[in-house]
């Protein structure tokens, strides 16, 4: 009887050893997949994780994001009147602030100034007929009434062009630095918007081609 018990125990030990050996030969990925349980993260927890990641990204970039402040534009004189009517009907007009768009600082080849715009408009018409596509009148600001014939990023570029054969043959040309001045376009700034007001603004914006909305944090005039 004792002999039989020893045989049974020996067989059990052999079976156990074979099982452990067989398991050790399986790939680690198989063992992991068999032991791993699928964990589903609740939506509210996932939303909190996403928000945390967003905040960390903003902190690393150094640029805070205003979720209730947006800039919409550009609008010229005609369009700004029309869009104000739309905003009034949507209850957003009281939230809209008008902000001028400024021209960039640059060096220009300049003719003038004159006492009124009559000579300016005559020269603009003449230069355009001669093929100068970028010429335009200056009717306000420190350089009015004058003619901007060409524009450049640096003073040297402006001087080189003025002294070249590309410039018009007319007396009185000079180069000058034109500081950023208001253009003929404006933007609309919306601050402290509620979720409902933000949705209404974006719905209106989709109907106005040629304009864009951007967050106040990234807005540059």
Short mmCIF file of C-alpha atoms in Angstrom, two decimals:
data_model
loop_
_atom_site.label_atom_id
_atom_site.label_comp_id
_atom_site.label_asym_id
_atom_site.label_seq_id
_atom_site.Cartn_x
_atom_site.Cartn_y
_atom_site.Cartn_z
CA UNK A 1 0.00 0.00 0.00
CA UNK A 2 2.78 2.39 0.95
CA UNK A 3 4.50 1.55 -2.34
CA UNK A 4 1.40 2.58 -4.33
CA UNK A 5 1.16 5.92 -2.47
CA UNK A 6 4.78 6.71 -3.34
CA UNK A 7 4.10 5.98 -7.00
CA UNK A 8 1.06 8.32 -7.03
CA UNK A 9 3.02 11.14 -5.36
CA UNK A 10 5.86 10.72 -7.81
CA UNK A 11 3.46 10.88 -10.74
CA UNK A 12 1.90 14.05 -9.33
CA UNK A 13 5.31 15.70 -8.97
CA UNK A 14 6.22 14.80 -12.54
CA UNK A 15 2.94 16.25 -13.84
CA UNK A 16 3.49 19.47 -11.89
CA UNK A 17 7.04 19.80 -13.19
CA UNK A 18 5.92 19.27 -16.80
CA UNK A 19 3.22 21.95 -16.41
CA UNK A 20 5.71 24.52 -15.11
CA UNK A 21 8.15 23.70 -17.91
CA UNK A 22 5.45 24.02 -20.55
CA UNK A 23 4.33 27.41 -19.20
CA UNK A 24 7.89 28.73 -19.20
CA UNK A 25 8.14 28.05 -22.96
CA UNK A 26 5.14 30.29 -23.83
CA UNK A 27 5.87 33.84 -25.15
CA UNK A 28 5.57 36.58 -22.55
CA UNK A 29 2.85 38.32 -24.64
CA UNK A 30 0.66 35.20 -24.46
CA UNK A 31 1.04 34.97 -20.71
CA UNK A 32 0.27 38.65 -20.32
CA UNK A 33 -2.78 38.53 -22.57
CA UNK A 34 -4.18 35.62 -20.61
CA UNK A 35 -3.67 37.37 -17.29
CA UNK A 36 -4.64 40.93 -18.31
CA UNK A 37 -8.20 42.16 -17.81
CA UNK A 38 -9.67 44.92 -19.98
CA UNK A 39 -10.15 48.10 -17.94
CA UNK A 40 -12.63 50.67 -19.23
CA UNK A 41 -12.11 54.27 -18.11
CA UNK A 42 -15.36 56.17 -17.42
CA UNK A 43 -15.98 59.11 -19.77
CA UNK A 44 -15.96 61.65 -16.95
CA UNK A 45 -12.55 60.38 -15.80
CA UNK A 46 -11.21 60.43 -19.38
CA UNK A 47 -12.44 64.01 -19.80
CA UNK A 48 -10.58 65.03 -16.67
CA UNK A 49 -7.41 63.37 -17.98
CA UNK A 50 -7.73 65.15 -21.35
CA UNK A 51 -8.28 68.50 -19.63
CA UNK A 52 -5.21 67.95 -17.48
CA UNK A 53 -3.12 67.15 -20.55
CA UNK A 54 -4.44 70.33 -22.23
CA UNK A 55 -3.51 72.44 -19.22
CA UNK A 56 -0.04 70.89 -19.06
CA UNK A 57 0.51 71.55 -22.78
CA UNK A 58 -0.56 75.18 -22.37
CA UNK A 59 1.78 75.57 -19.42
CA UNK A 60 4.70 74.13 -21.37
CA UNK A 61 4.02 76.39 -24.38
CA UNK A 62 3.65 79.43 -22.13
CA UNK A 63 0.48 80.50 -23.97
CA UNK A 64 -2.76 80.55 -21.95
CA UNK A 65 -5.96 79.90 -23.87
CA UNK A 66 -9.05 82.06 -23.32
CA UNK A 67 -12.02 79.85 -24.09
CA UNK A 68 -14.41 82.80 -23.77
CA UNK A 69 -12.52 85.36 -25.90
CA UNK A 70 -12.40 85.40 -29.71
CA UNK A 71 -11.44 87.76 -32.55
CA UNK A 72 -13.41 87.76 -35.81
CA UNK A 73 -12.46 89.56 -39.02
CA UNK A 74 -11.44 91.29 -41.14
CA UNK A 75 -14.31 93.61 -42.13
CA UNK A 76 -14.25 96.66 -44.38
CA UNK A 77 -16.61 99.62 -43.97
CA UNK A 78 -19.42 98.00 -45.94
CA UNK A 79 -19.24 94.59 -44.28
CA UNK A 80 -18.99 95.92 -40.73
CA UNK A 81 -22.37 97.65 -41.11
CA UNK A 82 -23.98 94.46 -42.43
CA UNK A 83 -22.53 92.18 -39.76
CA UNK A 84 -23.59 94.54 -36.98
CA UNK A 85 -27.20 94.03 -38.06
CA UNK A 86 -26.75 90.26 -37.88
CA UNK A 87 -25.16 90.49 -34.44
CA UNK A 88 -27.96 92.72 -33.18
CA UNK A 89 -30.57 90.13 -34.16
CA UNK A 90 -28.55 87.40 -32.43
CA UNK A 91 -28.08 89.39 -29.21
CA UNK A 92 -24.28 89.53 -29.64
CA UNK A 93 -23.83 93.17 -30.66
CA UNK A 94 -23.32 94.33 -27.07
CA UNK A 95 -20.42 91.87 -26.81
CA UNK A 96 -18.62 93.15 -29.93
CA UNK A 97 -15.67 95.55 -29.67
CA UNK A 98 -14.24 97.12 -32.85
CA UNK A 99 -10.44 96.88 -33.17
CA UNK A 100 -8.48 98.57 -35.99
CA UNK A 101 -6.18 96.49 -38.13
CA UNK A 102 -2.79 98.17 -38.53
CA UNK A 103 -0.48 98.09 -41.51
CA UNK A 104 3.01 96.65 -40.82
CA UNK A 105 6.00 98.95 -40.31
CA UNK A 106 7.89 99.29 -43.61
CA UNK A 107 10.06 101.48 -45.81
CA UNK A 108 8.43 103.06 -48.83
CA UNK A 109 9.38 105.04 -51.92
CA UNK A 110 7.30 108.15 -51.46
CA UNK A 111 6.17 111.21 -53.43
CA UNK A 112 4.71 114.20 -51.64
CA UNK A 113 3.24 115.59 -49.52
CA UNK A 114 0.73 117.79 -51.34
CA UNK A 115 -1.88 120.24 -50.08
CA UNK A 116 -4.85 118.08 -51.08
CA UNK A 117 -5.72 114.75 -52.66
CA UNK A 118 -6.17 116.07 -56.21
CA UNK A 119 -2.49 115.81 -57.15
CA UNK A 120 -2.21 112.53 -55.27
CA UNK A 121 -5.00 110.87 -57.23
CA UNK A 122 -3.59 112.19 -60.51
CA UNK A 123 -0.15 110.70 -59.80
CA UNK A 124 -1.69 107.37 -58.69
CA UNK A 125 -3.61 107.15 -61.97
CA UNK A 126 -0.48 108.03 -63.96
CA UNK A 127 1.76 105.51 -62.19
CA UNK A 128 -0.76 102.71 -62.53
CA UNK A 129 -1.04 103.35 -66.26
CA UNK A 130 2.76 102.99 -66.38
CA UNK A 131 2.57 99.54 -64.79
CA UNK A 132 3.30 100.29 -61.11
CA UNK A 133 0.83 97.85 -59.54
CA UNK A 134 1.55 98.56 -55.86
CA UNK A 135 1.11 102.34 -55.95
CA UNK A 136 -1.59 103.73 -53.67
CA UNK A 137 -2.66 107.09 -52.23
CA UNK A 138 -1.97 108.12 -48.64
CA UNK A 139 -4.94 110.20 -47.58
CA UNK A 140 -4.57 110.18 -43.80
CA UNK A 141 -1.87 110.07 -41.19
CA UNK A 142 1.48 111.82 -40.96
CA UNK A 143 2.33 111.21 -44.65
CA UNK A 144 -0.90 112.54 -46.16
CA UNK A 145 -1.41 113.74 -48.85
CA UNK A 146 1.20 111.61 -50.59
CA UNK A 147 1.80 108.67 -52.90
CA UNK A 148 3.25 105.31 -51.86
CA UNK A 149 4.86 103.91 -54.99
CA UNK A 150 6.57 100.78 -53.68
CA UNK A 151 7.17 99.19 -50.27
CA UNK A 152 10.18 97.31 -48.81
CA UNK A 153 11.30 95.61 -45.62
CA UNK A 154 14.48 97.68 -45.23
CA UNK A 155 15.69 101.22 -46.00
CA UNK A 156 18.53 99.93 -48.19
CA UNK A 157 16.14 97.95 -50.39
CA UNK A 158 13.98 101.05 -50.82
CA UNK A 159 16.99 103.23 -51.73
CA UNK A 160 18.35 100.70 -54.20
CA UNK A 161 14.98 100.46 -55.95
CA UNK A 162 14.50 104.25 -56.03
CA UNK A 163 17.92 104.74 -57.66
CA UNK A 164 17.37 101.94 -60.18
CA UNK A 165 15.70 102.08 -63.56
CA UNK A 166 12.64 100.41 -62.05
CA UNK A 167 11.51 103.63 -60.35
CA UNK A 168 9.34 106.16 -62.21
CA UNK A 169 11.12 109.15 -63.79
CA UNK A 170 9.72 111.89 -61.62
CA UNK A 171 11.34 114.50 -59.37
CA UNK A 172 10.80 114.51 -55.63
CA UNK A 173 11.03 110.78 -54.90
CA UNK A 174 12.36 109.88 -51.46
CA UNK A 175 12.41 106.97 -49.05
CA UNK A 176 10.73 107.13 -45.68
CA UNK A 177 9.74 104.80 -42.86
CA UNK A 178 5.99 104.34 -42.68
CA UNK A 179 5.06 103.23 -39.19
CA UNK A 180 2.12 100.94 -38.67
CA UNK A 181 -1.03 102.91 -39.39
CA UNK A 182 -4.69 101.88 -39.34
CA UNK A 183 -5.74 100.05 -42.48
CA UNK A 184 -9.19 100.16 -44.00
CA UNK A 185 -10.21 96.98 -42.16
CA UNK A 186 -11.27 96.18 -38.60
CA UNK A 187 -11.77 93.13 -36.39
CA UNK A 188 -14.49 92.36 -33.87
CA UNK A 189 -13.42 91.22 -30.40
CA UNK A 190 -15.80 89.19 -28.21
CA UNK A 191 -14.96 88.75 -24.52
CA UNK A 192 -16.55 86.81 -21.64
CA UNK A 193 -18.76 84.69 -23.89
CA UNK A 194 -20.99 82.00 -22.46
CA UNK A 195 -21.18 78.58 -24.12
CA UNK A 196 -24.45 79.56 -25.78
CA UNK A 197 -23.07 82.86 -27.06
CA UNK A 198 -19.96 81.14 -28.39
CA UNK A 199 -22.08 78.64 -30.33
CA UNK A 200 -24.16 81.50 -31.77
CA UNK A 201 -21.03 83.40 -32.85
CA UNK A 202 -19.55 80.39 -34.64
CA UNK A 203 -22.86 79.72 -36.37
CA UNK A 204 -22.90 83.29 -37.73
CA UNK A 205 -19.25 83.17 -38.74
CA UNK A 206 -19.83 80.19 -41.06
CA UNK A 207 -22.07 82.39 -43.21
CA UNK A 208 -19.38 85.06 -43.74
CA UNK A 209 -16.83 83.93 -46.31
CA UNK A 210 -13.38 85.48 -46.28
CA UNK A 211 -13.31 85.95 -42.50
CA UNK A 212 -11.72 83.94 -39.73
CA UNK A 213 -12.13 83.47 -35.99
CA UNK A 214 -9.18 82.94 -33.69
CA UNK A 215 -8.61 82.79 -29.98
CA UNK A 216 -7.59 86.05 -28.33
CA UNK A 217 -4.46 84.34 -26.97
CA UNK A 218 -3.08 83.87 -30.48
CA UNK A 219 -4.38 87.06 -32.10
CA UNK A 220 -1.87 89.39 -33.74
CA UNK A 221 -2.94 92.54 -35.53
#
